[in-house]
Coordinates of C-alpha atoms and ligand atoms in Angstrom, one line a residue:
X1 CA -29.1 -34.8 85.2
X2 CA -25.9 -32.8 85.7
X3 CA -23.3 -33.0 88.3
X4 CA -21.2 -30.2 88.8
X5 CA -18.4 -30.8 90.9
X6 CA -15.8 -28.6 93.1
X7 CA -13.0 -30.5 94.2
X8 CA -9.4 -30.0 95.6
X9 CA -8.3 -33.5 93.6
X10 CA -9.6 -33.4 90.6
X11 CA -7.7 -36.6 89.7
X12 CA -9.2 -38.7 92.5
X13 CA -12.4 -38.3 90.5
X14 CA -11.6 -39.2 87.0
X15 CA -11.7 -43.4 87.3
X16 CA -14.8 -43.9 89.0
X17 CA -16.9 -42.2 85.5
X18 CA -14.7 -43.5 82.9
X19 CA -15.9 -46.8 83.1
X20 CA -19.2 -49.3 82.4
X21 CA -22.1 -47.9 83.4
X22 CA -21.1 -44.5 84.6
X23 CA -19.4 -43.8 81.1
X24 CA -22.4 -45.0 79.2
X25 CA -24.6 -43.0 81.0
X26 CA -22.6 -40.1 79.8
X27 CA -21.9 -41.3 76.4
X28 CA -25.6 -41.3 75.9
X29 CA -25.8 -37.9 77.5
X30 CA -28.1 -39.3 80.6
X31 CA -26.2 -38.0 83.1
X32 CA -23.2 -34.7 82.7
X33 CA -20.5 -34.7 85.1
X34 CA -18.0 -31.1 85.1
X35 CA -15.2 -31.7 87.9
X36 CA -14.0 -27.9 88.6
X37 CA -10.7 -27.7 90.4
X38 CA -10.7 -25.2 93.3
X39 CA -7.2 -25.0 92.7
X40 CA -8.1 -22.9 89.8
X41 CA -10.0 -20.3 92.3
X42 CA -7.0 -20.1 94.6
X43 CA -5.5 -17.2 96.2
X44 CA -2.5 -15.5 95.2
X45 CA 0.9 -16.9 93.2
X46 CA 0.5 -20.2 94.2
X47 CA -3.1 -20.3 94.0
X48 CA -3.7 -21.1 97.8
X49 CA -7.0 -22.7 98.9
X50 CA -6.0 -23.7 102.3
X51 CA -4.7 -22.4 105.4
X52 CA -4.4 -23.0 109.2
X53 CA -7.5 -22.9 111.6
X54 CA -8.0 -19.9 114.0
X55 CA -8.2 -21.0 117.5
X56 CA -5.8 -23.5 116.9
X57 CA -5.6 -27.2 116.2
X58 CA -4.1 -30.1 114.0
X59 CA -5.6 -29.8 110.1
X60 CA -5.8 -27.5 107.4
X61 CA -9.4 -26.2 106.0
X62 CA -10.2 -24.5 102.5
X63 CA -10.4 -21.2 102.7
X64 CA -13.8 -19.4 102.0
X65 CA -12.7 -17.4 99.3
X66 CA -11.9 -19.6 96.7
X67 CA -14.8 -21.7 97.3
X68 CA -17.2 -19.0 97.5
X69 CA -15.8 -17.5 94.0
X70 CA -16.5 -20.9 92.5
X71 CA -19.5 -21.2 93.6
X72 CA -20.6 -17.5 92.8
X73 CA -19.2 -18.6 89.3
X74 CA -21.2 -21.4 88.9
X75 CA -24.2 -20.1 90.2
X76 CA -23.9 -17.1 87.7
X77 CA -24.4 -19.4 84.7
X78 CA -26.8 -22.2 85.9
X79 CA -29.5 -22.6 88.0
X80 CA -29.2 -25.5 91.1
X81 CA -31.7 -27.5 92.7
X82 CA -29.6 -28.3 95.4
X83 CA -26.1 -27.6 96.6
X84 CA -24.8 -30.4 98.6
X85 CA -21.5 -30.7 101.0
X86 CA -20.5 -34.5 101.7
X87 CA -19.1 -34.6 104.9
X88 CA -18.8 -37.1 108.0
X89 CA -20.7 -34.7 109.7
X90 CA -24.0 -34.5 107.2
X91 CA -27.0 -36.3 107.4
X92 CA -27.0 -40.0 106.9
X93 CA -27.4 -40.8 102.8
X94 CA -29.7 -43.9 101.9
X95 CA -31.4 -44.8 99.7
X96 CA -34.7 -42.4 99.8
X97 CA -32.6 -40.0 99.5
X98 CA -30.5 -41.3 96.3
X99 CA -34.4 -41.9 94.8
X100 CA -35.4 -38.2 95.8
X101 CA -32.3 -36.5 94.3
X102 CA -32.5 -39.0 91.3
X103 CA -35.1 -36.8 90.2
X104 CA -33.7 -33.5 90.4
X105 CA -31.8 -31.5 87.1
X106 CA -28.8 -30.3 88.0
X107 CA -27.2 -29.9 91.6
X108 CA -23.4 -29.1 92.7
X109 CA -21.3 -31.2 95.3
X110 CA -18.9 -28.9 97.1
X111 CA -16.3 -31.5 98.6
X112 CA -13.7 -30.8 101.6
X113 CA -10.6 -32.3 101.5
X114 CA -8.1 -31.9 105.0
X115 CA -10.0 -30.7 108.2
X116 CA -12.9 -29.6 106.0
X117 CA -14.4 -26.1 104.9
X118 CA -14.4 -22.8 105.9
X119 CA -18.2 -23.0 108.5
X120 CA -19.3 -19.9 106.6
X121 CA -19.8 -21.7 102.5
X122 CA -22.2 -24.1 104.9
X123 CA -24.4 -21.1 106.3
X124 CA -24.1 -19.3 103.3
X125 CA -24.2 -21.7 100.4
X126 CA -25.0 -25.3 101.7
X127 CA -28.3 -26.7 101.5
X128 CA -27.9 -30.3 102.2
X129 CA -24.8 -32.0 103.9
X130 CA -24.5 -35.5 103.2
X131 CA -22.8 -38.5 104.9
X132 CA -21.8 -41.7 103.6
X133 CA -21.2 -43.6 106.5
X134 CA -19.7 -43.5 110.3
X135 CA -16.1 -43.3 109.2
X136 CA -13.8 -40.7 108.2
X137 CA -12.4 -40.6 104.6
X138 CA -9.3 -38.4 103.4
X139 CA -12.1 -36.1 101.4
X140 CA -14.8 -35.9 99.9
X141 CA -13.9 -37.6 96.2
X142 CA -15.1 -41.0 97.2
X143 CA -18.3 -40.1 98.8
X144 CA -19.0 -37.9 95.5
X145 CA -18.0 -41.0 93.2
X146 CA -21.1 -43.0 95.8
X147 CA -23.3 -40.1 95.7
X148 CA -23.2 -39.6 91.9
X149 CA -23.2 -43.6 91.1
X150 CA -26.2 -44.5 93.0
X151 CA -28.1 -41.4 91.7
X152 CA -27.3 -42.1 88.5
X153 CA -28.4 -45.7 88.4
X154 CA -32.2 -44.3 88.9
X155 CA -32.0 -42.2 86.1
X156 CA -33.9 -43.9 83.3
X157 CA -32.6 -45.6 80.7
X158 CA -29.1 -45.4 82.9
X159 CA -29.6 -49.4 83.6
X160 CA -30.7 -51.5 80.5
X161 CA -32.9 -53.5 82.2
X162 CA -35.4 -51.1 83.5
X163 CA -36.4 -53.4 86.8
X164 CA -32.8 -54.4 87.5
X165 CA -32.4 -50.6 89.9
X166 CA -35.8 -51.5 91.2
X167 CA -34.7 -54.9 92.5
X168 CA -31.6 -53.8 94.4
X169 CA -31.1 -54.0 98.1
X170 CA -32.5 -51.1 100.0
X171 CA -34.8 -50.3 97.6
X172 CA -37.6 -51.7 99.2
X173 CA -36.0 -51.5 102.3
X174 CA -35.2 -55.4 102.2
X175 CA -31.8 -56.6 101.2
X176 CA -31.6 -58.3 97.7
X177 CA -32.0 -62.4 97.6
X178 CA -28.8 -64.1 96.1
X179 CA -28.8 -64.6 92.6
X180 CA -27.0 -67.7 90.5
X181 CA -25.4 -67.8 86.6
X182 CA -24.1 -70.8 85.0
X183 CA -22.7 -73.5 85.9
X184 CA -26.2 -74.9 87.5
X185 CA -23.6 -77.4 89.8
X186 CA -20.8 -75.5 91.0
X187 CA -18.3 -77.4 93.1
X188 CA -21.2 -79.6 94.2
X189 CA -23.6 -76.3 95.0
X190 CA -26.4 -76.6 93.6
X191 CA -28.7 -73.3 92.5
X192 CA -31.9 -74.0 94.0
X193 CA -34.6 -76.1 91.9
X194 CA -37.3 -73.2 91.9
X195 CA -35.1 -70.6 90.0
X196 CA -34.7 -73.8 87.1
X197 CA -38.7 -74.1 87.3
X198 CA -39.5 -71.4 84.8
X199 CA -42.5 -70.8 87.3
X200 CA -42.3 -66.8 87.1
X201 CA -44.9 -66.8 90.6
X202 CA -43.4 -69.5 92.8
X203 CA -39.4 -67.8 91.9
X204 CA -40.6 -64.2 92.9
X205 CA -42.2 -65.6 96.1
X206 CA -39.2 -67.6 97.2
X207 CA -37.2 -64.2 95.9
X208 CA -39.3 -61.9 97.8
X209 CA -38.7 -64.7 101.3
X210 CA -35.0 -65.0 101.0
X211 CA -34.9 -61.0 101.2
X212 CA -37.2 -61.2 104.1
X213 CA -35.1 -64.0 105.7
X214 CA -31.7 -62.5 104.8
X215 CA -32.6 -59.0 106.2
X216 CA -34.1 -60.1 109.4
X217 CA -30.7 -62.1 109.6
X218 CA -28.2 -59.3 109.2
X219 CA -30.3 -56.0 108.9
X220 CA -33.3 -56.4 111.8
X221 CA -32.9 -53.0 112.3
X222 CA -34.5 -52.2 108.1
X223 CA -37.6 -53.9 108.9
X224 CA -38.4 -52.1 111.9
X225 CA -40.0 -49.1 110.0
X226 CA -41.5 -51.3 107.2
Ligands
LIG301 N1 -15.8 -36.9 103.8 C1 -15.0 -37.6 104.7 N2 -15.6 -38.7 105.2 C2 -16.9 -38.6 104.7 C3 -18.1 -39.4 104.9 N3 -18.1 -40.5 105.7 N4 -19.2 -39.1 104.2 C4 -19.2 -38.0 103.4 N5 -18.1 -37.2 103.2 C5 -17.0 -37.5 103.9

């Protein structure tokens, strides 16, 4: 799957794919990331990309122009499944979502950065706006980093262990049961006695309870639609 990616910081996005999973992933040419720098598209000597909002008001937003030129640009040399804005403002991102666009080839995530983007690259290029959470970041970098990690991680052969995505939290809308690694006693905790059974059954039933418990205990509101 690719990712192509418009940002005013292209820096802010190099760590999060240049390590672990996300860099094997592209090593073994799973997943393709392009970060495009807007700044590149900007207006003028010193390549503008922002400016103040008519009507007034605290906050600068990127100017249609150089976005829409991007995009134009992009668009001209590859076909997208879906063009996606993260913003505070979007529609809530879980995990159906991450499993739906998991399947997709290739989409591009436009990201603001400031007060946000010019209204008219949503009406006229937008076709899904995307929220992390119910809290304000500085842009949209850190969203993209989520949005392309948990995507990615569904993309076979991404994970080694081909279950391990399947078992996550929120996958089955439950959250995940606590795991254990060695030492089996740790500062007088024990891990419990079924996971040292070696009785496959009895460890995925207790599993599959201590989601159940765990979720109704901090997550009640995940089972309601279950
Ligand atoms: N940009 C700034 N805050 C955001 C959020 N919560 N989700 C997606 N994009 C954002």
């Amino acid at each position: 799957m690719v990712f192509d990616i418009i940002s005013a910081v292209p820096d802010l996005l190099k760590s999060p794919f240049e390590h672990s999973i996300m860099k094997r992933a592209i090593d073994n040419n799973l997943i393709e990331i392009n970060i495009i720098a807007l700044r590149d598209y900007g207006i003028g000597k010193h390549q503008q990309i922002d400016d103040y909002q008519y009507g007034g008001g605290a906050g600068l937003v990127l100017m249609p122009v150089p976005l829409h030129n991007c995009i134009e640009e992009l668009k001209s040399k590859n076909d997208y499944d879906e063009v996606i804005f993260v913003t505070p403002d979007g529609e809530s991102y879980n995990q159906s979502t991450a499993n739906r666009l998991s399947l997709l080839k290739r989409v591009m995530i436009i990201l603001g950065h400031y007060k946000g983007i010019d209204d008219r690259i949503r009406q006229k290029h937008v076709t899904m706006e995307l929220s992390i959470g119910d809290y304000v970041l500085s842009g949209g970098e850190l969203p993209a980093a989520v949005l392309v990690d948990s995507i990615a991680r569904l993309i076979p052969g991404v994970l080694n262990d081909a279950t391990s995505a399947l078992t996550d939290s929120h996958q089955d809308k439950l959250l995940a049961p606590p795991v254990f690694t060695r030492p089996a006693n740790f500062e007088g905790i024990k891990v419990p006695e079924i996971l040292l059974s070696g009785d496959d059954a009895k460890i995925d039933d207790w599993r599959y309870q201590q989601s159940l418990d765990k979720t109704q205990r901090i997550r009640p509101d995940l089972l309601e639609d279950v």
